[in-house]
PDB file of C-alpha atoms and ligand atoms in Angstrom:
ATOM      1  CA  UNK A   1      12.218   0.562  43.224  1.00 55.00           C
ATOM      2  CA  UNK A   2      14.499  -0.209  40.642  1.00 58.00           C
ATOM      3  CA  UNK A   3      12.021  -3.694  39.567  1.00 59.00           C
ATOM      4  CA  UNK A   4       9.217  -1.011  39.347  1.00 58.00           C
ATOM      5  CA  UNK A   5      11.011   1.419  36.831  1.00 50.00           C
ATOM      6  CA  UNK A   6      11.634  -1.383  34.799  1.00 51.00           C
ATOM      7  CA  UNK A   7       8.249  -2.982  34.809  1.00 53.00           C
ATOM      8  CA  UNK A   8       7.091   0.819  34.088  1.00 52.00           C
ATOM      9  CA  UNK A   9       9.531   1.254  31.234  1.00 55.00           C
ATOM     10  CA  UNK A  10       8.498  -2.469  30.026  1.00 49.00           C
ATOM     11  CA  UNK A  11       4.786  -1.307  30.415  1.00 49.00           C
ATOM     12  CA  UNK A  12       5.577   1.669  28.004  1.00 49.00           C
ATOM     13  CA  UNK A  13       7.220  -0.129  25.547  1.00 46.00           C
ATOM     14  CA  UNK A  14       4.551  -2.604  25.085  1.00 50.00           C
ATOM     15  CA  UNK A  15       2.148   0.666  24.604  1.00 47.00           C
ATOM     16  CA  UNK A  16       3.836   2.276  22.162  1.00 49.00           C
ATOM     17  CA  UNK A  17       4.379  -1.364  20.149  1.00 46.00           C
ATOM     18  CA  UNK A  18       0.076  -1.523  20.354  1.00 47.00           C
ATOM     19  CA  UNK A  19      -0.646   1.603  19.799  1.00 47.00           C
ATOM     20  CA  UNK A  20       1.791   2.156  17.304  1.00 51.00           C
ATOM     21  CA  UNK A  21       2.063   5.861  18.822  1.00 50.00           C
ATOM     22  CA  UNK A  22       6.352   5.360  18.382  1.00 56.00           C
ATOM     23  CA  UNK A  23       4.800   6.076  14.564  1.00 65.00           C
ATOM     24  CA  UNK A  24       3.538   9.613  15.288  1.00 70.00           C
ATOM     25  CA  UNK A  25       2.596  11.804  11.906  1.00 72.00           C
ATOM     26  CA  UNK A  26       4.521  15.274  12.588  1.00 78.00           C
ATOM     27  CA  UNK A  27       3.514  18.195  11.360  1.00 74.00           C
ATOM     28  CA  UNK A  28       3.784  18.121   7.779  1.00 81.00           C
ATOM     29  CA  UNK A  29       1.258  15.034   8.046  1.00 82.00           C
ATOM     30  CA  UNK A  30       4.409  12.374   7.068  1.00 90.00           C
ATOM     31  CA  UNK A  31       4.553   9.094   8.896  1.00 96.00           C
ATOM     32  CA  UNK A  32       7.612   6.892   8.839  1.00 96.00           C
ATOM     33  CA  UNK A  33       6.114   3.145   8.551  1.00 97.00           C
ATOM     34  CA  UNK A  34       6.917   0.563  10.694  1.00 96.00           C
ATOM     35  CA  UNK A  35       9.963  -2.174   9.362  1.00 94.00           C
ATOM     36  CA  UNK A  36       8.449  -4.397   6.967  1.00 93.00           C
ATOM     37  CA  UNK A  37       8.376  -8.262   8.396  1.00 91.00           C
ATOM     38  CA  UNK A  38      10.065 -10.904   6.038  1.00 89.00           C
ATOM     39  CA  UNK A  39       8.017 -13.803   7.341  1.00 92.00           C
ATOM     40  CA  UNK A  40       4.470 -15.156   7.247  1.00 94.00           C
ATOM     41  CA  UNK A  41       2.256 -17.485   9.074  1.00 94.00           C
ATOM     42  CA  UNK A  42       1.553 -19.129   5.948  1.00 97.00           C
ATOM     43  CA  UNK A  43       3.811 -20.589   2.611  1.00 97.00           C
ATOM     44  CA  UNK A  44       3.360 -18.767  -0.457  1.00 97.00           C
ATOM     45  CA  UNK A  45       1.386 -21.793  -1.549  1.00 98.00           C
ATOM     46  CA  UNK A  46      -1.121 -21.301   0.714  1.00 98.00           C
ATOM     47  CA  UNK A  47      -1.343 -17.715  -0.103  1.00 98.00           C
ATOM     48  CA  UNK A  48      -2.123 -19.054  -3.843  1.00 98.00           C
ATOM     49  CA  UNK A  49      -4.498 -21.103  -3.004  1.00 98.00           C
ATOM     50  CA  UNK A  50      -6.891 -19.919  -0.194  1.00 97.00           C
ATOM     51  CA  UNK A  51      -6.774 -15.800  -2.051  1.00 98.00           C
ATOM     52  CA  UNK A  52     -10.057 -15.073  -3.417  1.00 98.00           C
ATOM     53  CA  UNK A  53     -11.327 -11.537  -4.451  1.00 98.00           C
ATOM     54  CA  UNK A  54     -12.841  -9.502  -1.262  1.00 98.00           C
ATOM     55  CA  UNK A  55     -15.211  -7.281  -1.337  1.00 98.00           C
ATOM     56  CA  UNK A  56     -17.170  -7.163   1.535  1.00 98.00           C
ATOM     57  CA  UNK A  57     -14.499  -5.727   4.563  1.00 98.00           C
ATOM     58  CA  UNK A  58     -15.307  -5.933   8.559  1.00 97.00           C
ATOM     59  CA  UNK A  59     -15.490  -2.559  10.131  1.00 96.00           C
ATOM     60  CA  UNK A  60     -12.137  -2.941  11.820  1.00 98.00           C
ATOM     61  CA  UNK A  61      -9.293  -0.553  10.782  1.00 98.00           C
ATOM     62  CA  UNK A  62      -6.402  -1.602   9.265  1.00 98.00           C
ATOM     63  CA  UNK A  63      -2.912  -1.334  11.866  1.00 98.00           C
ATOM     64  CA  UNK A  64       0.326   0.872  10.214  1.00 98.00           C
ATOM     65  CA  UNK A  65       2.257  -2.563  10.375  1.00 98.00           C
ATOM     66  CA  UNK A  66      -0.712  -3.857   7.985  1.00 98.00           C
ATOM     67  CA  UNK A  67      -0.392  -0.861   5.806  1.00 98.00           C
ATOM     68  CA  UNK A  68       3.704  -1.099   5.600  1.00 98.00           C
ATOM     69  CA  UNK A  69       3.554  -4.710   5.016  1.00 98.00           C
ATOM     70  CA  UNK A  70       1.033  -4.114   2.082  1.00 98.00           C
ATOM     71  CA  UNK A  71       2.990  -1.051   0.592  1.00 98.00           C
ATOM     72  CA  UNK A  72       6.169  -2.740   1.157  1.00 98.00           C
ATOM     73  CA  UNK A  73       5.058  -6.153  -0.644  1.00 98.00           C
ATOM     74  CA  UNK A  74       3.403  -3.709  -3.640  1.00 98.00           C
ATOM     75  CA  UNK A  75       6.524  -1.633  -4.589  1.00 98.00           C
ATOM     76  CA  UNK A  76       8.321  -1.148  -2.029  1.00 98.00           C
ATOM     77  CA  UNK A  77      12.774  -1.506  -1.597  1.00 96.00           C
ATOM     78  CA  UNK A  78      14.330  -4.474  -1.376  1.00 94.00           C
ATOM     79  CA  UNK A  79      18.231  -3.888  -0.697  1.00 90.00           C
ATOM     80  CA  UNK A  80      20.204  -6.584  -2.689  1.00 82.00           C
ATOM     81  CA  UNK A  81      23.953  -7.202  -2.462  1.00 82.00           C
ATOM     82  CA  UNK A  82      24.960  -6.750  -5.534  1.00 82.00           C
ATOM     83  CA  UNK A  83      22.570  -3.894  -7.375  1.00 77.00           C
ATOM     84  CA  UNK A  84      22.166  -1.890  -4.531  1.00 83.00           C
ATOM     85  CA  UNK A  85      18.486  -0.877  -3.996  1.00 85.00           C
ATOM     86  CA  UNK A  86      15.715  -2.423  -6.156  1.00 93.00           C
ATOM     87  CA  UNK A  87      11.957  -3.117  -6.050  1.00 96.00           C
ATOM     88  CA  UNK A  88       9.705  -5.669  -4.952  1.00 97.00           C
ATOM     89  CA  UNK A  89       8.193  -6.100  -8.535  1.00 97.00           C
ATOM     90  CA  UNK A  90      10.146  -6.955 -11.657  1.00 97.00           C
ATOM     91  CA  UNK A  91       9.547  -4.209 -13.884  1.00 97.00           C
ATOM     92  CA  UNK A  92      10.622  -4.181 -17.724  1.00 98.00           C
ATOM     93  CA  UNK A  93      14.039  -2.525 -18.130  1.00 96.00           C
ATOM     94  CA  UNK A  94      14.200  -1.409 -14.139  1.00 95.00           C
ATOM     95  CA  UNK A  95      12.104   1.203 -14.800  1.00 97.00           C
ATOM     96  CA  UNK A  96      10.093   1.098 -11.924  1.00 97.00           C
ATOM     97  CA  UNK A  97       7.210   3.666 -13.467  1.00 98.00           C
ATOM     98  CA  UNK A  98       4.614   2.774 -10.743  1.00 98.00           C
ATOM     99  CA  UNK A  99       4.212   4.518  -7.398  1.00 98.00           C
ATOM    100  CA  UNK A 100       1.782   3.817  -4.752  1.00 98.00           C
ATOM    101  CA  UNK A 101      -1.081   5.953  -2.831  1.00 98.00           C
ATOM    102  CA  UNK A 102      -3.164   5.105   0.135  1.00 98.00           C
ATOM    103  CA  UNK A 103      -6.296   6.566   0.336  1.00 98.00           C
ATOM    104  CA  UNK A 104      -6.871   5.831   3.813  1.00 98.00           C
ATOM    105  CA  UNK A 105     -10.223   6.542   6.086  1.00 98.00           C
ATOM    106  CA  UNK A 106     -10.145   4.068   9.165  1.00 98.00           C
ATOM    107  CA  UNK A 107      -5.986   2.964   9.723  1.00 98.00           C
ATOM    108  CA  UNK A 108      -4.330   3.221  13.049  1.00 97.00           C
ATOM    109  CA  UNK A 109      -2.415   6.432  14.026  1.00 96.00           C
ATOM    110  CA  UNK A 110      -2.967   7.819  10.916  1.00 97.00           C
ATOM    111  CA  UNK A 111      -4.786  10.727  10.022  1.00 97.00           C
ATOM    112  CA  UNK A 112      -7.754   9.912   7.105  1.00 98.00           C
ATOM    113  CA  UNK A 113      -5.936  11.593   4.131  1.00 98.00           C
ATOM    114  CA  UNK A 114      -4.614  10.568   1.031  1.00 98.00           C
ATOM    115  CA  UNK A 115      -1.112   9.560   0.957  1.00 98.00           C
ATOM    116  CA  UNK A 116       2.240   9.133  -1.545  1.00 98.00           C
ATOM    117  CA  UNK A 117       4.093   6.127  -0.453  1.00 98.00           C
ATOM    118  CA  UNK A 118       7.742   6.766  -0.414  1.00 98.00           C
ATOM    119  CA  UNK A 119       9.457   3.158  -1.268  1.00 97.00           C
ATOM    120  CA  UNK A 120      13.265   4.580  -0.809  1.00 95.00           C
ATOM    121  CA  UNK A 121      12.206   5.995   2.681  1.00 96.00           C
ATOM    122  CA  UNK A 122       9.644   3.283   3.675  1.00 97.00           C
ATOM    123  CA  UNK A 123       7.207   6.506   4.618  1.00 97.00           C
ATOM    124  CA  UNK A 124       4.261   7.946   4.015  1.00 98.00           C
ATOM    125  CA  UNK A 125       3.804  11.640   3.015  1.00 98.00           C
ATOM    126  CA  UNK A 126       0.260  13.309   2.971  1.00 98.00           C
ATOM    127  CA  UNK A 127      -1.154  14.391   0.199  1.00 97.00           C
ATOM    128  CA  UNK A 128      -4.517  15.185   1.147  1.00 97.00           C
ATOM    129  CA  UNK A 129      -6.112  15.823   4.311  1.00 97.00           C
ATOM    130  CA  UNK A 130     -10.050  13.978   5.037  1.00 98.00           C
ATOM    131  CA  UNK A 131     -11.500  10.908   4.241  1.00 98.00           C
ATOM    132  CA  UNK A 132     -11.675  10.270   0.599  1.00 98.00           C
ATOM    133  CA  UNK A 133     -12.989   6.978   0.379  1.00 98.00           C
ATOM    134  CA  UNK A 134     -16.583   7.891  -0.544  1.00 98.00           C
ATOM    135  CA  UNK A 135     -15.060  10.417  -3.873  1.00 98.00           C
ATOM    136  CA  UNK A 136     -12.999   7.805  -4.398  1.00 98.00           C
ATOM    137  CA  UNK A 137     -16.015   5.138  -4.617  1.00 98.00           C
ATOM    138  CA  UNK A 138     -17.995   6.986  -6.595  1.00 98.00           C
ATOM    139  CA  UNK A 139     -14.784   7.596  -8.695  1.00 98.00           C
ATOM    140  CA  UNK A 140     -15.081   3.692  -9.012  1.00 98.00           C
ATOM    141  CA  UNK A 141     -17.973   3.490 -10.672  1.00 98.00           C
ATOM    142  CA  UNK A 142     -19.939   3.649  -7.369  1.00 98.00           C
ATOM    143  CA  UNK A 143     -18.064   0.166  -6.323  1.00 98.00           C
ATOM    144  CA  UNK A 144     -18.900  -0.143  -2.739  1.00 98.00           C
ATOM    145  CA  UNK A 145     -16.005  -1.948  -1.333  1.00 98.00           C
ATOM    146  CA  UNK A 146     -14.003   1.138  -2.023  1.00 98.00           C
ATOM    147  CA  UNK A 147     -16.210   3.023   0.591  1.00 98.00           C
ATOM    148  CA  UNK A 148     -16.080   0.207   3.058  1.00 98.00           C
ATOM    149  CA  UNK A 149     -12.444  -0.866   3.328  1.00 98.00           C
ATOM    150  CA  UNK A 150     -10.248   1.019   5.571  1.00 98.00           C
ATOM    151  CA  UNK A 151      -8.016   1.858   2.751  1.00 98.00           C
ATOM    152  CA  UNK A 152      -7.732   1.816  -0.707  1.00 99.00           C
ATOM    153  CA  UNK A 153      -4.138   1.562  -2.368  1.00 99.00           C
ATOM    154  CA  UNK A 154      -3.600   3.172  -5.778  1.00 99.00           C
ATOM    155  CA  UNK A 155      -0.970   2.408  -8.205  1.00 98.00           C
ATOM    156  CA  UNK A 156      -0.372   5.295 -11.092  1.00 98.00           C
ATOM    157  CA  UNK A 157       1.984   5.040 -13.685  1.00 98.00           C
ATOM    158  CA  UNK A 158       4.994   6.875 -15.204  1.00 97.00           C
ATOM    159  CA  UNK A 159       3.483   6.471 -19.136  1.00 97.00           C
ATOM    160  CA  UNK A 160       6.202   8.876 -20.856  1.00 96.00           C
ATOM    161  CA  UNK A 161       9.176   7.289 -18.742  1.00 96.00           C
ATOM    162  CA  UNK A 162       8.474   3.819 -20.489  1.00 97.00           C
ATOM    163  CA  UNK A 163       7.294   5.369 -23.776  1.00 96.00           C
ATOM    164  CA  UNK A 164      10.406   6.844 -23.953  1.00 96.00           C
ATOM    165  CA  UNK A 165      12.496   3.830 -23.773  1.00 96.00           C
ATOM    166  CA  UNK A 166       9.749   1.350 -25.448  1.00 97.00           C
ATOM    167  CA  UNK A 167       7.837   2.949 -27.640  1.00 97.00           C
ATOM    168  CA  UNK A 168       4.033   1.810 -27.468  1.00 97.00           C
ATOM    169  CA  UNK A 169       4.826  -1.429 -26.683  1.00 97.00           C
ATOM    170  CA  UNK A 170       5.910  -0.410 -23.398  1.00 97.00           C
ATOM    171  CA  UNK A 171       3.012   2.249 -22.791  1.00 95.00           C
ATOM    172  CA  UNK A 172       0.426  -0.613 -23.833  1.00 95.00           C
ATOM    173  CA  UNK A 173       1.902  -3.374 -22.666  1.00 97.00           C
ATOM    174  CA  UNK A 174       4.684  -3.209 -20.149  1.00 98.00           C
ATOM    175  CA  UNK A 175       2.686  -1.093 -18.305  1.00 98.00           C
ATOM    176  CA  UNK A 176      -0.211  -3.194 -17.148  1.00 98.00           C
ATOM    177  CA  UNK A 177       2.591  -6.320 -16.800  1.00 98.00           C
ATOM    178  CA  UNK A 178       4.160  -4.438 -14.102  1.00 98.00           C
ATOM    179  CA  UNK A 179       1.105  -3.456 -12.474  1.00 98.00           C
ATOM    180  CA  UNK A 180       0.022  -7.166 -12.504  1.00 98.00           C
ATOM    181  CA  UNK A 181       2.887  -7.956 -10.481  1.00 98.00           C
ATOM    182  CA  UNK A 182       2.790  -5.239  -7.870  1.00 98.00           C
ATOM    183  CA  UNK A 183      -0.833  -5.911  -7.551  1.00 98.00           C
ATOM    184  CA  UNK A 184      -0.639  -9.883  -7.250  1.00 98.00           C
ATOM    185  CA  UNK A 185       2.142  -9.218  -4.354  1.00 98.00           C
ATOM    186  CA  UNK A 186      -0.555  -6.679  -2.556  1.00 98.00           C
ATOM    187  CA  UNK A 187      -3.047  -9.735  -2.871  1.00 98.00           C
ATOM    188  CA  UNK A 188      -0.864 -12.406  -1.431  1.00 98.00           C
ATOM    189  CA  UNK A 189       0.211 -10.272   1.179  1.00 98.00           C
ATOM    190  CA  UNK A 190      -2.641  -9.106   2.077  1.00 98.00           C
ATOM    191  CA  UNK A 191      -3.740 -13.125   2.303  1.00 98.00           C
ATOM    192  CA  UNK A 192      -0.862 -13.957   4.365  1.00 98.00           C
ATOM    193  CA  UNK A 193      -2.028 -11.233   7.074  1.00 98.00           C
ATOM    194  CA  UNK A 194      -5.178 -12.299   6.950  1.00 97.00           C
ATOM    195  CA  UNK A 195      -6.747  -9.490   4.999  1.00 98.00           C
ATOM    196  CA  UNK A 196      -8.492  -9.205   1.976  1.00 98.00           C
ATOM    197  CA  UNK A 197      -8.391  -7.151  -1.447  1.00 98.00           C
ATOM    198  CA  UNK A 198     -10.051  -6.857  -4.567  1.00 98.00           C
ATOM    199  CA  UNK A 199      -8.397  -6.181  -7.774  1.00 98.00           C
ATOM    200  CA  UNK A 200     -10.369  -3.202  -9.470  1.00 98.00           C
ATOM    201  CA  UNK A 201      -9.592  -1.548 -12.891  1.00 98.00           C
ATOM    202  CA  UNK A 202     -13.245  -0.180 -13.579  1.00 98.00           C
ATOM    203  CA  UNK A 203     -12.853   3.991 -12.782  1.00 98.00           C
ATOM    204  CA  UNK A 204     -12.709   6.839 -14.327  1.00 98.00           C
ATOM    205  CA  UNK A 205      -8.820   7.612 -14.908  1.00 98.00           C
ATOM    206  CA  UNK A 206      -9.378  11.888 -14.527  1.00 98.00           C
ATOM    207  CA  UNK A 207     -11.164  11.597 -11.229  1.00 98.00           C
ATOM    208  CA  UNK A 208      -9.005   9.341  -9.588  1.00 98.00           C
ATOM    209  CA  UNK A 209      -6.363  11.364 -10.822  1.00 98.00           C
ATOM    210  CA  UNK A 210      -7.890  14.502  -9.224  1.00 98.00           C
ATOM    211  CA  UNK A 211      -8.421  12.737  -6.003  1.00 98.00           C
ATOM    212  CA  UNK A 212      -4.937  12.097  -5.555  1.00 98.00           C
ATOM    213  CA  UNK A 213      -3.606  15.143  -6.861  1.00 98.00           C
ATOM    214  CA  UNK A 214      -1.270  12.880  -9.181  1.00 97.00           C
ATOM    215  CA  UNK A 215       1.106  14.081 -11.963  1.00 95.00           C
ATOM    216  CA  UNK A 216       0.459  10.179 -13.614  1.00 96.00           C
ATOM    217  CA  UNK A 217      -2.342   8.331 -14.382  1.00 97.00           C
ATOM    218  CA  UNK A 218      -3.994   5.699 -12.236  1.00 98.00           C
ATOM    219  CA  UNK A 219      -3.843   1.755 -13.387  1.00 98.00           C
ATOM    220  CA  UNK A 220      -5.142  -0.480 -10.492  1.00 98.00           C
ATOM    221  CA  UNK A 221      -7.372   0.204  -6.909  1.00 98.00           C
ATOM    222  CA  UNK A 222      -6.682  -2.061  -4.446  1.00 99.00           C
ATOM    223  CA  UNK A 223      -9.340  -1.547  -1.151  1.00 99.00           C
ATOM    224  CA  UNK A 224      -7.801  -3.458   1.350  1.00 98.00           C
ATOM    225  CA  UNK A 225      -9.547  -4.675   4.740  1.00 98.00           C
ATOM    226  CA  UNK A 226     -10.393  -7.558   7.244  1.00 98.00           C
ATOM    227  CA  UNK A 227     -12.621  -9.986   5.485  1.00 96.00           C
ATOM    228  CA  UNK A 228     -16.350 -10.551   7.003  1.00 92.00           C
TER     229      UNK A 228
HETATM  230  C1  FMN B 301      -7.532  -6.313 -14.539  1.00 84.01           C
HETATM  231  C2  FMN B 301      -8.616  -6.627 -13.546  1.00 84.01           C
HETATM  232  C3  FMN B 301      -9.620  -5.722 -13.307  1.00 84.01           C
HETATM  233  C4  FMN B 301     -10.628  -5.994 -12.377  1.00 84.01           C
HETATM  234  N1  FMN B 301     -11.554  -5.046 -12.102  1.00 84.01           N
HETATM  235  C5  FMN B 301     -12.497  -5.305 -11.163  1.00 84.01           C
HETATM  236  C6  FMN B 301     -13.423  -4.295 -10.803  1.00 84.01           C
HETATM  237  O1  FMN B 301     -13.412  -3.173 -11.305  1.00 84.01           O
HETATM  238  N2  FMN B 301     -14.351  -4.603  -9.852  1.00 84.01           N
HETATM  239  C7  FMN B 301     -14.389  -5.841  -9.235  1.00 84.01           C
HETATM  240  O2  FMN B 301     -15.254  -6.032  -8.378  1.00 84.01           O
HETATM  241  N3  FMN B 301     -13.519  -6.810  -9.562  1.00 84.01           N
HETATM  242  C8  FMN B 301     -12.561  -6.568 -10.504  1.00 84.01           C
HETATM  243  N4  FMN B 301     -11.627  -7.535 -10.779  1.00 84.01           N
HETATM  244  C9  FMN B 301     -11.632  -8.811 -10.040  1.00 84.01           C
HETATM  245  C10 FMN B 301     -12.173  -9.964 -10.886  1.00 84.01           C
HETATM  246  O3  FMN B 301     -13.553  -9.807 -11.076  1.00 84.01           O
HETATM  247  C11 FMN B 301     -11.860 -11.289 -10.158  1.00 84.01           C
HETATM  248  O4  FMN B 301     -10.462 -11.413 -10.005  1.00 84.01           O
HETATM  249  C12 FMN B 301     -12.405 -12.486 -10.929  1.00 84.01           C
HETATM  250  O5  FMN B 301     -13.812 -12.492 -10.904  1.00 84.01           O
HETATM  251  C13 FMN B 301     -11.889 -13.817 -10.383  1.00 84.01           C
HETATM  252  O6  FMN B 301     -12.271 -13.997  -9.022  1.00 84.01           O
HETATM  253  P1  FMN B 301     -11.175 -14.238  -7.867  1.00 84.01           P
HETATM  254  O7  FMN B 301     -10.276 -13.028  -7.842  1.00 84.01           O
HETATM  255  O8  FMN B 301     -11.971 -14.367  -6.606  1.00 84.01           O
HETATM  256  O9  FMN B 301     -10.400 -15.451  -8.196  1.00 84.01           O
HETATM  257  C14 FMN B 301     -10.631  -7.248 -11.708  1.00 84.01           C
HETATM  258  C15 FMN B 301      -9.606  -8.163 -11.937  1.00 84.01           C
HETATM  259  C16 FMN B 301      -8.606  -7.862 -12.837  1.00 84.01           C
HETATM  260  C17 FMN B 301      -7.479  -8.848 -13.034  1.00 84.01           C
END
């Protein structure tokens, strides 16, 4: 008796790990992600050299662990010693002014809806209920690969908060740098799982902005999928 309970509660532990159902969205739509991993199956240097751009995504959905790895890797918290909690991208005077969406159609336990990424909670908070991949697409210019992957993440931008502290400078310049960060870590990462991305910066800025019901403007779409 006491082997079977054990091979029972073994049996629903393993469940909940596949299924990812210890990740339930409650009511309000929020999802708390699963812990970021800290390792790869591959070196950084292979991540560099085997990443090409993807555009062309297997119809598989994308697992929450794949989605908090990505997020995390993007902009996500890193907890250091000595400053407390930081970032995953270096941004010019720790301002941080980027936050990341997922506009997600086919993921794992989780509802199609567009989503705010909270980095200090490692969590997800809806947005947007329904798939919004094809708006989004369109959005794009009509770029396919934005209707195909099963999710697209979007990093927007805090303009005024680095205008204010670096003039234009920082709203033409610093701006993209730190967008070019977070969006090279979402491409290696997304390499090191296995998974590809494209880099896109070709949509209209008010509709994307609409879609996501954002206070700040969009900079980069990153659609995010198993390669073919
Ligand atoms: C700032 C920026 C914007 C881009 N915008 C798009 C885009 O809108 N659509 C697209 O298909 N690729 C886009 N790309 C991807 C480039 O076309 C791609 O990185 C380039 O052709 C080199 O190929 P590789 O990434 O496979 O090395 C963009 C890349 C960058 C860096």
């Amino acid at each position: 008796m006491k082997k079977m309970c054990i091979f029972l509660w073994i049996l629903v532990f393993k469940l909940l790990v596949i299924t990812d159902l210890s990740f339930c969205q409650d009511d309000s739509g929020s999802v708390r992600l699963p812990v970021s991993r800290d390792k790869s199956k591959i070196s950084v240097e292979e991540a560099i050299n085997s990443r090409k751009s993807v555009r062309s995504f297997a119809d598989i959905p994308l697992s929450l662990q794949e989605v908090s790895q990505l997020l995390w890797a993007a902009v996500g918290r890193i907890d250091d010693s000595t400053s407390g909690a930081t970032r995953a991208y270096p941004s010019a005077g720790g301002i941080y002014p980027l936050k990341a969406f997922l506009v997600a159609g086919k993921v794992n336990s989780l509802d199609s809806g567009v989503y705010w990424y909270d980095w200090r909670e490692h969590q997800l908070v809806r947005i947007v209920t329904g798939d919004k991949r094809a708006i989004l697409a369109s959005a794009a210019l009509g770029q396919s690969c934005v209707k195909t992957a099963p999710a697209t993440i979007v990093l927007v931008a805090d303009f005024s908060a680095v205008k204010r502290f670096y003039g234009n400078r920082g709203r033409d310049r610093y701006i993209s740098m730190d967008a070019g960060h977070a969006g090279q870590n979402i491409s290696l990462q997304a390499e090191a799982l296995g998974l590809g991305t494209v880099a896109i910066g070709a949509f209209h800025d008010e509709e994307v902005k609409k879609i996501l019901q954002a206070d700040n403007a969009p900079v980069y779409l990153f659609p995010v999928g198993k390669k073919e």
